[in-house]
Coordinates of C-alpha atoms in Angstrom, one line a residue:
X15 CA 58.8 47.1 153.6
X16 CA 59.8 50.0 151.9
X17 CA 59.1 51.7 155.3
X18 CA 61.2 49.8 157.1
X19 CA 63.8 50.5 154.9
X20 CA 63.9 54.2 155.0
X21 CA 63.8 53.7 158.9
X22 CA 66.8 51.7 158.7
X23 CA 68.7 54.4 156.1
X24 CA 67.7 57.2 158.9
X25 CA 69.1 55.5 161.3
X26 CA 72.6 54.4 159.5
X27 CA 72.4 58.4 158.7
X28 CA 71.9 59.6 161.8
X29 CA 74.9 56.8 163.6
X30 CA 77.2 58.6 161.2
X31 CA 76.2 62.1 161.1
X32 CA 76.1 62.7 164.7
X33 CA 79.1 61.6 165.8
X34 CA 80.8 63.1 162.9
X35 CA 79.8 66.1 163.6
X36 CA 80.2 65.5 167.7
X37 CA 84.1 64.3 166.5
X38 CA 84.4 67.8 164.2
X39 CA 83.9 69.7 167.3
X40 CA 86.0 67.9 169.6
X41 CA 88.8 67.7 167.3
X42 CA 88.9 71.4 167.4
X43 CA 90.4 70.7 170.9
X44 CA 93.7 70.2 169.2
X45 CA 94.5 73.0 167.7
X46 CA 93.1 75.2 170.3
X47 CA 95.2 73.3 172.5
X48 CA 97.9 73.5 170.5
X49 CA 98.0 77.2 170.3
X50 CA 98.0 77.5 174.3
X51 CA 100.2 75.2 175.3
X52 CA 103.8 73.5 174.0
X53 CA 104.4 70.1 172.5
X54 CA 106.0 69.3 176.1
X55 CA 103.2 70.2 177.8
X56 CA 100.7 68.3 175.6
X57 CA 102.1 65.7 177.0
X58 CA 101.4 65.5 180.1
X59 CA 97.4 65.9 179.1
X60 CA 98.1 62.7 176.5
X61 CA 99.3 61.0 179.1
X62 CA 96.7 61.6 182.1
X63 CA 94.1 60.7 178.9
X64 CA 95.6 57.7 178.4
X65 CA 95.2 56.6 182.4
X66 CA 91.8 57.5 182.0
X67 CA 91.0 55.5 179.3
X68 CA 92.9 52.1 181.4
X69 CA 90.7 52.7 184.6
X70 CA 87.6 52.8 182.4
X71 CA 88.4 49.7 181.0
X72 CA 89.4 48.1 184.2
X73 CA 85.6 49.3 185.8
X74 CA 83.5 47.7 183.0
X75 CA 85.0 44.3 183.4
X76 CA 83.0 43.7 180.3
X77 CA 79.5 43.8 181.7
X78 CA 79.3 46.7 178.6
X79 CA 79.8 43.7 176.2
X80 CA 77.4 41.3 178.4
X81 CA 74.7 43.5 178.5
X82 CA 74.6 44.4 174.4
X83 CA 75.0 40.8 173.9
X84 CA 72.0 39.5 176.3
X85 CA 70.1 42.9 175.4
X86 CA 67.6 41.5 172.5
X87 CA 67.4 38.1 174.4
X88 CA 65.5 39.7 177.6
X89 CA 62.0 41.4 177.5
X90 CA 62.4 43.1 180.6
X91 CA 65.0 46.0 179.6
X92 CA 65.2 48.0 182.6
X93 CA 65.4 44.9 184.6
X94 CA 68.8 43.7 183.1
X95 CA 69.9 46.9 183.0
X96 CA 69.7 47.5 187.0
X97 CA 71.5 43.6 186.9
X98 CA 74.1 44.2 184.6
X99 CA 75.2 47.6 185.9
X100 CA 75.2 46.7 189.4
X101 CA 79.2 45.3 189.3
X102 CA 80.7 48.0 187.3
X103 CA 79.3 50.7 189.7
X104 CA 80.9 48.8 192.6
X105 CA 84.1 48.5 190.9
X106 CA 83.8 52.3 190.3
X107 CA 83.3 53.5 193.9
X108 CA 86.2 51.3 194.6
X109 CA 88.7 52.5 192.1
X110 CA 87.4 56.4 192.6
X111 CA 88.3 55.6 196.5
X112 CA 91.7 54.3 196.0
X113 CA 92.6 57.3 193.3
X114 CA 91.3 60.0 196.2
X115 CA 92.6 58.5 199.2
X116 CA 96.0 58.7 196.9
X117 CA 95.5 61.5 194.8
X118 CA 98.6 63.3 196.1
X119 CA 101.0 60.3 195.1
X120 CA 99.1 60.0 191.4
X121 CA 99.5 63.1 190.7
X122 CA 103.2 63.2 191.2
X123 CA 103.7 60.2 189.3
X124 CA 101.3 61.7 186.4
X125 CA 102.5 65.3 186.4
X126 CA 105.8 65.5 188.2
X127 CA 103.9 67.4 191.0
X128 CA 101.7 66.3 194.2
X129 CA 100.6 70.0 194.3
X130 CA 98.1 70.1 192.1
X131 CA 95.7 67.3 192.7
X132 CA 92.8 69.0 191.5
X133 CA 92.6 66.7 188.2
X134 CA 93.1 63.9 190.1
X135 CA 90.2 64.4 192.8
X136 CA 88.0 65.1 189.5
X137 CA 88.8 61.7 187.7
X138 CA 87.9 59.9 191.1
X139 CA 84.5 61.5 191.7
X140 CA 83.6 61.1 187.8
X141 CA 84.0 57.2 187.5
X142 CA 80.3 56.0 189.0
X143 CA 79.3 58.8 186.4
X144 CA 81.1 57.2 183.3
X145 CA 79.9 53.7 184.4
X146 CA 76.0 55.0 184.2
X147 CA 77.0 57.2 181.0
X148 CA 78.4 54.1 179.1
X149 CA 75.4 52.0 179.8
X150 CA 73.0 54.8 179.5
X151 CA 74.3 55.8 176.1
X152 CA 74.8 51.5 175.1
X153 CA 71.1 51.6 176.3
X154 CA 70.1 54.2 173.5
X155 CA 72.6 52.4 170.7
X156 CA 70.7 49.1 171.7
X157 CA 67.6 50.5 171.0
X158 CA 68.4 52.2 167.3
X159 CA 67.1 55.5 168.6
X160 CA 69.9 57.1 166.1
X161 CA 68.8 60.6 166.3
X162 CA 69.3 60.7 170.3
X163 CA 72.5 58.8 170.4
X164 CA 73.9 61.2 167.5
X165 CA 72.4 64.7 169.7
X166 CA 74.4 63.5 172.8
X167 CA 77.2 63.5 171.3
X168 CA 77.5 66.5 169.7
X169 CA 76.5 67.9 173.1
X170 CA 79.4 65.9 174.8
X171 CA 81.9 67.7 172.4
X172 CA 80.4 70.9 172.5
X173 CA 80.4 70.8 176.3
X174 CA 84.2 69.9 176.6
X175 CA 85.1 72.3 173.7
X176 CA 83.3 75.6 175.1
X177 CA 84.4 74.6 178.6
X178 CA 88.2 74.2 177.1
X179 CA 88.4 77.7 175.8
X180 CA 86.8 79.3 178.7
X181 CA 88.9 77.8 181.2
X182 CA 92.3 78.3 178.7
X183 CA 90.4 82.2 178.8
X184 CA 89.8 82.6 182.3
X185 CA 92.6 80.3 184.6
X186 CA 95.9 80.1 183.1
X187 CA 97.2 78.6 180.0
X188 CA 98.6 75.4 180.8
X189 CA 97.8 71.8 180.5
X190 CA 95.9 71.9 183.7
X191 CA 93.2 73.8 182.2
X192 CA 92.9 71.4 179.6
X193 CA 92.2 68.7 182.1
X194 CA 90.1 70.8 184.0
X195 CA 87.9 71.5 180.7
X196 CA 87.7 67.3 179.7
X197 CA 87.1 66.7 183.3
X198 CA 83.9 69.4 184.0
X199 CA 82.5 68.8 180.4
X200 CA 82.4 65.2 180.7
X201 CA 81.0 65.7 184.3
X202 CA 78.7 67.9 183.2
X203 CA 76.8 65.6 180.1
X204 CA 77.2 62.5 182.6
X205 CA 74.4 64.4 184.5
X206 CA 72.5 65.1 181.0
X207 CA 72.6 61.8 180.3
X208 CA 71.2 60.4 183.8
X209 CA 68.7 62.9 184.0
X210 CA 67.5 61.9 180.2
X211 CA 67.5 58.3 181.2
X212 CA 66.2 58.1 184.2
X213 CA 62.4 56.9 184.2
X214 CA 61.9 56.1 187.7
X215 CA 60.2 52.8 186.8
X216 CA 62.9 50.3 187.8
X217 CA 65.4 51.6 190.6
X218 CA 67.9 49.0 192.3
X219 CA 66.8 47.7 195.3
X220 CA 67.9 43.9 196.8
X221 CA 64.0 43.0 195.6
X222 CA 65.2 43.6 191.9
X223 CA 68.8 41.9 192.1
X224 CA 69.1 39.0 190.7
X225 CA 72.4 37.0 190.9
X226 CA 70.9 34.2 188.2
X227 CA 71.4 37.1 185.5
X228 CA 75.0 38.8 187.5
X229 CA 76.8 35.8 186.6
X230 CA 75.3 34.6 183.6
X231 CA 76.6 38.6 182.3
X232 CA 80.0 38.3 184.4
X233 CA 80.8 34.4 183.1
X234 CA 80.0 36.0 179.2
X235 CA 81.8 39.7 180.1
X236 CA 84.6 38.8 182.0
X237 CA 86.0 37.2 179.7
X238 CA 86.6 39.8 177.4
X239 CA 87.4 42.1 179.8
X240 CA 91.1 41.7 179.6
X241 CA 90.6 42.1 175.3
X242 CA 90.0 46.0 175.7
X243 CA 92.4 46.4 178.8
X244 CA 95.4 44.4 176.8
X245 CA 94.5 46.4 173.9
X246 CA 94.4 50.1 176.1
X247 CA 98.1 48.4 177.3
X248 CA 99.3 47.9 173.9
X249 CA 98.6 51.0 172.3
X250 CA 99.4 52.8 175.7
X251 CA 102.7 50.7 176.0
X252 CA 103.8 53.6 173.0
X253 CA 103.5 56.7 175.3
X254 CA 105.1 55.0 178.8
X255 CA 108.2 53.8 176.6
X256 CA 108.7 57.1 174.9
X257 CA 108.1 59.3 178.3
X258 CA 110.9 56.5 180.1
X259 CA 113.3 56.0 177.3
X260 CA 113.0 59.7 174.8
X261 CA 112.2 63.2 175.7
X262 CA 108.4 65.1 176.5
X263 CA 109.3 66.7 172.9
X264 CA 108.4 63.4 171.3
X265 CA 105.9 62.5 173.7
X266 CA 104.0 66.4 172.8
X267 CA 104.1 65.4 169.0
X268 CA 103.0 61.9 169.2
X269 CA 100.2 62.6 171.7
X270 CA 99.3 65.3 169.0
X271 CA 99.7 62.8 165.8
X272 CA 97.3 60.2 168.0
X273 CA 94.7 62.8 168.6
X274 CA 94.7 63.6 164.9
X275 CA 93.8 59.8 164.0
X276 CA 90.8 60.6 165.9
X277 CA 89.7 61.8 161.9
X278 CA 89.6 58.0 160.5
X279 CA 88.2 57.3 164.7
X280 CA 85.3 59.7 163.9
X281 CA 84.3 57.1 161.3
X282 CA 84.7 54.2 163.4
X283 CA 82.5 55.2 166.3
X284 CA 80.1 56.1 163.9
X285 CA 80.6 51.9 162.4
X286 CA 80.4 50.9 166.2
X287 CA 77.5 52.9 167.3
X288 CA 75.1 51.0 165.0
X289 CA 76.6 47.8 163.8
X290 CA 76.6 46.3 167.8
X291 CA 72.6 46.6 168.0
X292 CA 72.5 45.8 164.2
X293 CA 74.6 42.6 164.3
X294 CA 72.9 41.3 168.0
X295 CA 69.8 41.6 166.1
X296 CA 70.8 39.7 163.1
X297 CA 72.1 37.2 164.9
X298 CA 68.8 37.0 167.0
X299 CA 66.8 36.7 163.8
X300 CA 68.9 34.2 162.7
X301 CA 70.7 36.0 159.8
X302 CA 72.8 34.3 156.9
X303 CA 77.0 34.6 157.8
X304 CA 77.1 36.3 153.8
X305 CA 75.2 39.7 155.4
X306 CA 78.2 40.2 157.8
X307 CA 80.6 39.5 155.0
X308 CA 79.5 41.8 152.3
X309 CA 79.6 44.4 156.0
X310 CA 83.3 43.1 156.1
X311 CA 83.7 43.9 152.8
X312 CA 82.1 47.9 152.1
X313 CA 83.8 48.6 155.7
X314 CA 87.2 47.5 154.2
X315 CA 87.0 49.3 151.3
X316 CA 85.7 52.5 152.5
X317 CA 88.1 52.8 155.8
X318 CA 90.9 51.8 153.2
X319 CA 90.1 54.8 150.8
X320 CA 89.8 57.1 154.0
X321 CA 93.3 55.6 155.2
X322 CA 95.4 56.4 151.8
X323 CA 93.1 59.8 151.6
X324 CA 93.9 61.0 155.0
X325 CA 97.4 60.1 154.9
X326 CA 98.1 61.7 151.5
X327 CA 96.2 65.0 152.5
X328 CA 98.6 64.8 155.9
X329 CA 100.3 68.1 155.2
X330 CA 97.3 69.9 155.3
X331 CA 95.6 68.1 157.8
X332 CA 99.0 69.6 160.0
X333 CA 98.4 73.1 159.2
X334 CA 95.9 73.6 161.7
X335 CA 98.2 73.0 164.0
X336 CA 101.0 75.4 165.5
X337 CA 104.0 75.1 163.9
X338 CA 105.8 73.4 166.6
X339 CA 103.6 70.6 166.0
X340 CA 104.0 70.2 161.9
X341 CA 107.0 67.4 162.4
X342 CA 104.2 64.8 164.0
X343 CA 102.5 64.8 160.1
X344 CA 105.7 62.1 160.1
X345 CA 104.3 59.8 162.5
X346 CA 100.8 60.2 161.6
X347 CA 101.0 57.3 158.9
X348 CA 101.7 54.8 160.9
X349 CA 99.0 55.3 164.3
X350 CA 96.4 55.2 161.5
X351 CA 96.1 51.8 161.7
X352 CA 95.0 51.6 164.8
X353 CA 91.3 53.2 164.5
X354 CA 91.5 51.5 160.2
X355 CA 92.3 47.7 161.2
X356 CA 90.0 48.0 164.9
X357 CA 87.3 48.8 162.8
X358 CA 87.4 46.4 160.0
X359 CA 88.0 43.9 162.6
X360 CA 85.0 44.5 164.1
X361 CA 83.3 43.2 161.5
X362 CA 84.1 39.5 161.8
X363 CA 85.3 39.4 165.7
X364 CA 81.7 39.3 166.2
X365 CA 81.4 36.1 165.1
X366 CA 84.1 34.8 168.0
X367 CA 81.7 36.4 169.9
X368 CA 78.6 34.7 168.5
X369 CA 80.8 31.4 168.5
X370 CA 80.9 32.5 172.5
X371 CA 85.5 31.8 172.0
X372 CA 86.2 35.3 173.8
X373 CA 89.0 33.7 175.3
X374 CA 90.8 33.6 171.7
X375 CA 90.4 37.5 171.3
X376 CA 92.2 37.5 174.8
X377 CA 94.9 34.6 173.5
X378 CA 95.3 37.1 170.4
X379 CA 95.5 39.9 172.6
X380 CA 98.5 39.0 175.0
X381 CA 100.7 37.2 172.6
X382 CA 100.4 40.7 170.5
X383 CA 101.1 42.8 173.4
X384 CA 104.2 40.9 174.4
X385 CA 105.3 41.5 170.9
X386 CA 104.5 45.1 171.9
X387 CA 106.7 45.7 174.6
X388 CA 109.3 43.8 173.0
X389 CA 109.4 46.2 170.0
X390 CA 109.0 49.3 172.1
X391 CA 112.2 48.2 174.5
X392 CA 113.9 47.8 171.2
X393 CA 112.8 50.6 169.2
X394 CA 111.6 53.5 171.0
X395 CA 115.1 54.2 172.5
X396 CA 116.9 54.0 169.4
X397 CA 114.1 55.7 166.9
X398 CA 112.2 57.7 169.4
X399 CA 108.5 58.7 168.3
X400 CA 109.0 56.8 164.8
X401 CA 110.1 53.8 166.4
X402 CA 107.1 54.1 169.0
X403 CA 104.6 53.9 166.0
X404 CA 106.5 51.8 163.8
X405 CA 106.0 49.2 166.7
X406 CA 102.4 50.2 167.2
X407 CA 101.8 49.7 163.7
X408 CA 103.5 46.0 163.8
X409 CA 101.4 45.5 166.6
X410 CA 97.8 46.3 165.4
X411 CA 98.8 44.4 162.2
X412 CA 99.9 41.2 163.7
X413 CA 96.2 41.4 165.9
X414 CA 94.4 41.8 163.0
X415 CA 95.7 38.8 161.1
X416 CA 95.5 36.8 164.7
X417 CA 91.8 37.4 164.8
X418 CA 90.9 37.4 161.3
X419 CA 92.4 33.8 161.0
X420 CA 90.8 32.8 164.7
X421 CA 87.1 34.6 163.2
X422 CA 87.7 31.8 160.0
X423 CA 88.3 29.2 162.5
X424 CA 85.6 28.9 165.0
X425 CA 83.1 31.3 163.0
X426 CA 82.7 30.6 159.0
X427 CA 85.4 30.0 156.2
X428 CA 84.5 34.0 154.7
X429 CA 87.3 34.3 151.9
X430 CA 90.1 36.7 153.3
X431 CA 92.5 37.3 150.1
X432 CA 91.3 40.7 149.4
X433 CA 91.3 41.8 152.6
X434 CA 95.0 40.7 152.7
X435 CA 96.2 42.6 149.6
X436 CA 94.1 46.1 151.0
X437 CA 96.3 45.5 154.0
X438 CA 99.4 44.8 152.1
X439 CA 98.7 48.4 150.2
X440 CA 97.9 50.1 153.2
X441 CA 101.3 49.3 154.7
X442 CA 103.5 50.2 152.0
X443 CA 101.1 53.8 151.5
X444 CA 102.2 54.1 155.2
X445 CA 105.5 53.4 155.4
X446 CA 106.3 55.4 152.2
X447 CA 104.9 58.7 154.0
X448 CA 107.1 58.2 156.8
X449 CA 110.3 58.3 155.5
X450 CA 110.0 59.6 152.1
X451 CA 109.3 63.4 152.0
X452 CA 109.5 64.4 148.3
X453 CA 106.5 64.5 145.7
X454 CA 107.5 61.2 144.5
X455 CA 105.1 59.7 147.1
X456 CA 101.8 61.4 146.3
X457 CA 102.2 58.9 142.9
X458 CA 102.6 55.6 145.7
X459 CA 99.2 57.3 147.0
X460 CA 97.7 58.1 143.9
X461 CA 98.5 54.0 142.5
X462 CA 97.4 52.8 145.6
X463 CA 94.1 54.5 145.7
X464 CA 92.9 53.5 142.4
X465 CA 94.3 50.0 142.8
X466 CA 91.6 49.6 146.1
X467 CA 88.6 51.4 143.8
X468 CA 89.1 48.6 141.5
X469 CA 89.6 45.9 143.5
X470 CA 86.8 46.6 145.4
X471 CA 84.4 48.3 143.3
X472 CA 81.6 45.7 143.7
X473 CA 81.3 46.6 147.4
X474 CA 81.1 50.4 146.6
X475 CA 77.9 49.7 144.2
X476 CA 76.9 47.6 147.5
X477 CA 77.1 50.7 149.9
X478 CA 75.2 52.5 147.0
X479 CA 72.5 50.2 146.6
X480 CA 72.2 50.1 151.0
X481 CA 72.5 54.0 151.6
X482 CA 70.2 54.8 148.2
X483 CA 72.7 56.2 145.7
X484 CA 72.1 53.6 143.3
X485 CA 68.5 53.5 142.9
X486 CA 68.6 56.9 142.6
X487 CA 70.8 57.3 139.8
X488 CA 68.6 54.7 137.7
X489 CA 65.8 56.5 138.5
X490 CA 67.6 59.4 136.9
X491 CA 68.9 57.7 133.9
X492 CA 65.4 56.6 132.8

């Protein structure tokens, strides 16, 4: 037992440290990026990120989810592997067709020039690549091989980072060579990661298909394929409004002030990597609903510490940056909540999905991103960047309560009101950095951060006890 314990500790640790040190690397991107290129510039590379990120969502259909669902239900692994992946690679070749038959036209629309297409051509040819990377890597999550999953990813960043400079170095300093660096980095570990998986025991020939397993995956997957594309939409919706309605100054500094969220995201794809396989597995074994809440619990009170943390250290965070960039530290509060209330989230939309109701997520999902695009018509034009993240803010918050109060429904009553008042504090830490700029608001931050340490302190002696702290510091006392 007490083996199986430590195994389970190594593996939380090595979930977390890898990609946080895989995300320390990569965020380096944006300040070296920063210091080639300006604000305007940046954001053209934001916004040919964010197109990638909508096609990748579109290719999966969900087959991602399907396959970590059905993965602890079939002995076989390699067998539903070659099932489940056969749609999304399709899809792929499709998509990558349609972007390089009309690479010329894209690129136009993307970067106000059809002569450089280069970018393009690269995004087409990489999509069959991300499709066997994403299930590759899920395949590795699945499995709890921690210290693997964690050592790809640092190679991934380290990979797009060196390539970055180089190219920045050796081409010209211009968003282009940004691209180019994401683009032949991510390339580049795709291969890794094929060549690492491939075993050669299972390839996909018509003898192996089986259509029983392709639609039981597509009637679970599909489903909750529109979830992640609404969601790409509605925190994507941001970026089209203020390119259509404000100026690529604002565009440069939000772009900038999204990437630097990716602190508090480096947390929660470290959360993702390992609760997936960890809550499929519980709910194969047949684990009580209380395990997921006490989760629910430490992940809200951890991410909310982080939250008021980050945002109160903003200034500093913003000094890495080139000082054309400092004035996004202003928007930064409010795009936190994006990668904060996704995460805790996670934690109880799980049980829609045990419930097998993906349909509500996708309900949830629409009626927010109407509310979205409402907002941004409304906002973005008079308030510019601010009013672009004030809406995304609304937006992830009105989600949040949707699906928390659809999990309670159709999952298990789990009590909520502490969850509520974190929420309630995070807002008002939020909105107070935004448009108060004198000390008086480090002693908002300061209240609200001991205010969550109390509230919650029973779930930070329960991430003791889990990770070891606890038993070590009786050990000492005696």
């Amino acid at each position: 037992m007490g083996n199986k314990g430590n195994n389970q500790r190594n593996n939380i640790l090595f979930f977390f440290l890898g990609p946080i040190m895989a995300s320390a690397i990569g965020f380096l991107n944006t300040p070296i990026i920063s210091y080639f290129i300006s604000p305007e510039e940046y954001s053209n590379v934001n916004y040919f990120q964010m197109m990638q990120s909508i096609i990748q969502a579109i290719i999966y259909l969900g087959f991602d989810q399907a396959y970590a669902r059905y993965f602890h239900d079939e002995k076989d692994k390699e067998y539903i592997l070659s099932n489940t992946i056969l749609v999304p690679i399709c899809v792929s070749l499709a998509c990558g067709s349609i972007i390089f038959i009309n690479a010329g036209s894209i690129s136009a629309k993307l970067y106000n020039s059809n002569e450089v297409i280069l970018p393009t051509l690269l995004l087409a040819l990489s999509l069959p690549l991300l499709v066997l990377e994403r299930f590759y890597l899920l395949r590795i999550r699945m499995q709890e091989r921690g210290l693997l999953y964690s050592s790809l990813n640092v190679v991934a960043k380290v990979l797009t980072t060196l390539l970055t400079i180089i190219i920045f170095i050796c081409y010209e300093k211009s968003f282009y060579s940004a691209m180019y660096g994401a683009l032949l980095g991510q390339n580049i570990f795709d291969v890794i990661v094929i060549l690492i998986n491939h075993t050669g025991k299972k390839k996909i020939r018509r003898g192996n298909i089986n259509f029983r397993i392709i639609k039981e995956m597509a009637s679970f997957g599909l489903p909750l394929a529109p979830n992640e594309l609404i969601a790409l939409f509605m925190n994507s919706a941001d970026r089209i409004c203020i390119k259509r309605f404000s100026t690529a100054l604002d565009l440069g500094l939000y772009g900038v002030a999204l990437r630097i969220t990716g602190l508090i995201a480096i947390i929660r794809g470290c959360f993702i990597s390992f609760w997936t396989p960890l809550s499929m597995r519980w709910y194969s074994e047949g684990k009580e609903n209380t395990a997921y809440f006490r989760i629910m619990e430490i992940v809200t009170a951890v991410l909310s510490v982080v939250c008021i943390l980050c945002i109160m250290f903003k200034s500093v965070i913003f000094l890495i940056l080139n000082s054309s960039y400092r004035e996004a530290q202003y928007i930064f509060p409010l795009l936190v909540f994006y990668p904060i209330l996704y995460t805790i989230a996670e934690t109880y939309i799980i049980g829609i999905i045990f419930a097998k109701k993906g349909q509500l997520i996708t309900f949830a999902s629409t009626l927010v991103l109407l509310i979205n695009l409402i907002l941004n018509i409304i906002l973005t034009p008079a308030l510019g960047a601010i009013g672009a993240a004030l809406t995304t803010a609304v937006s992830n918050v009105i989600y949040f309560l949707a699906t928390l109060f659809l999990a309670r429904w159709c999952w298990y009553k789990f009590p909520y009101k502490k969850i509520l008042i974190a929420l309630a504090i995070l807002i008002v830490v939020a909105v107070s950095n935004v448009f108060i700029k004198t000390w008086y608001v480090y002693v908002i931050d300061v209240i609200a951060l001991l205010f969550i340490l109390f509230i919650y302190k029973k779930s930070f002696l329960d991430l003791f006890n889990i990770v070891g702290i606890k038993p070590y510091l009786k050990h000492n006392r005696k």
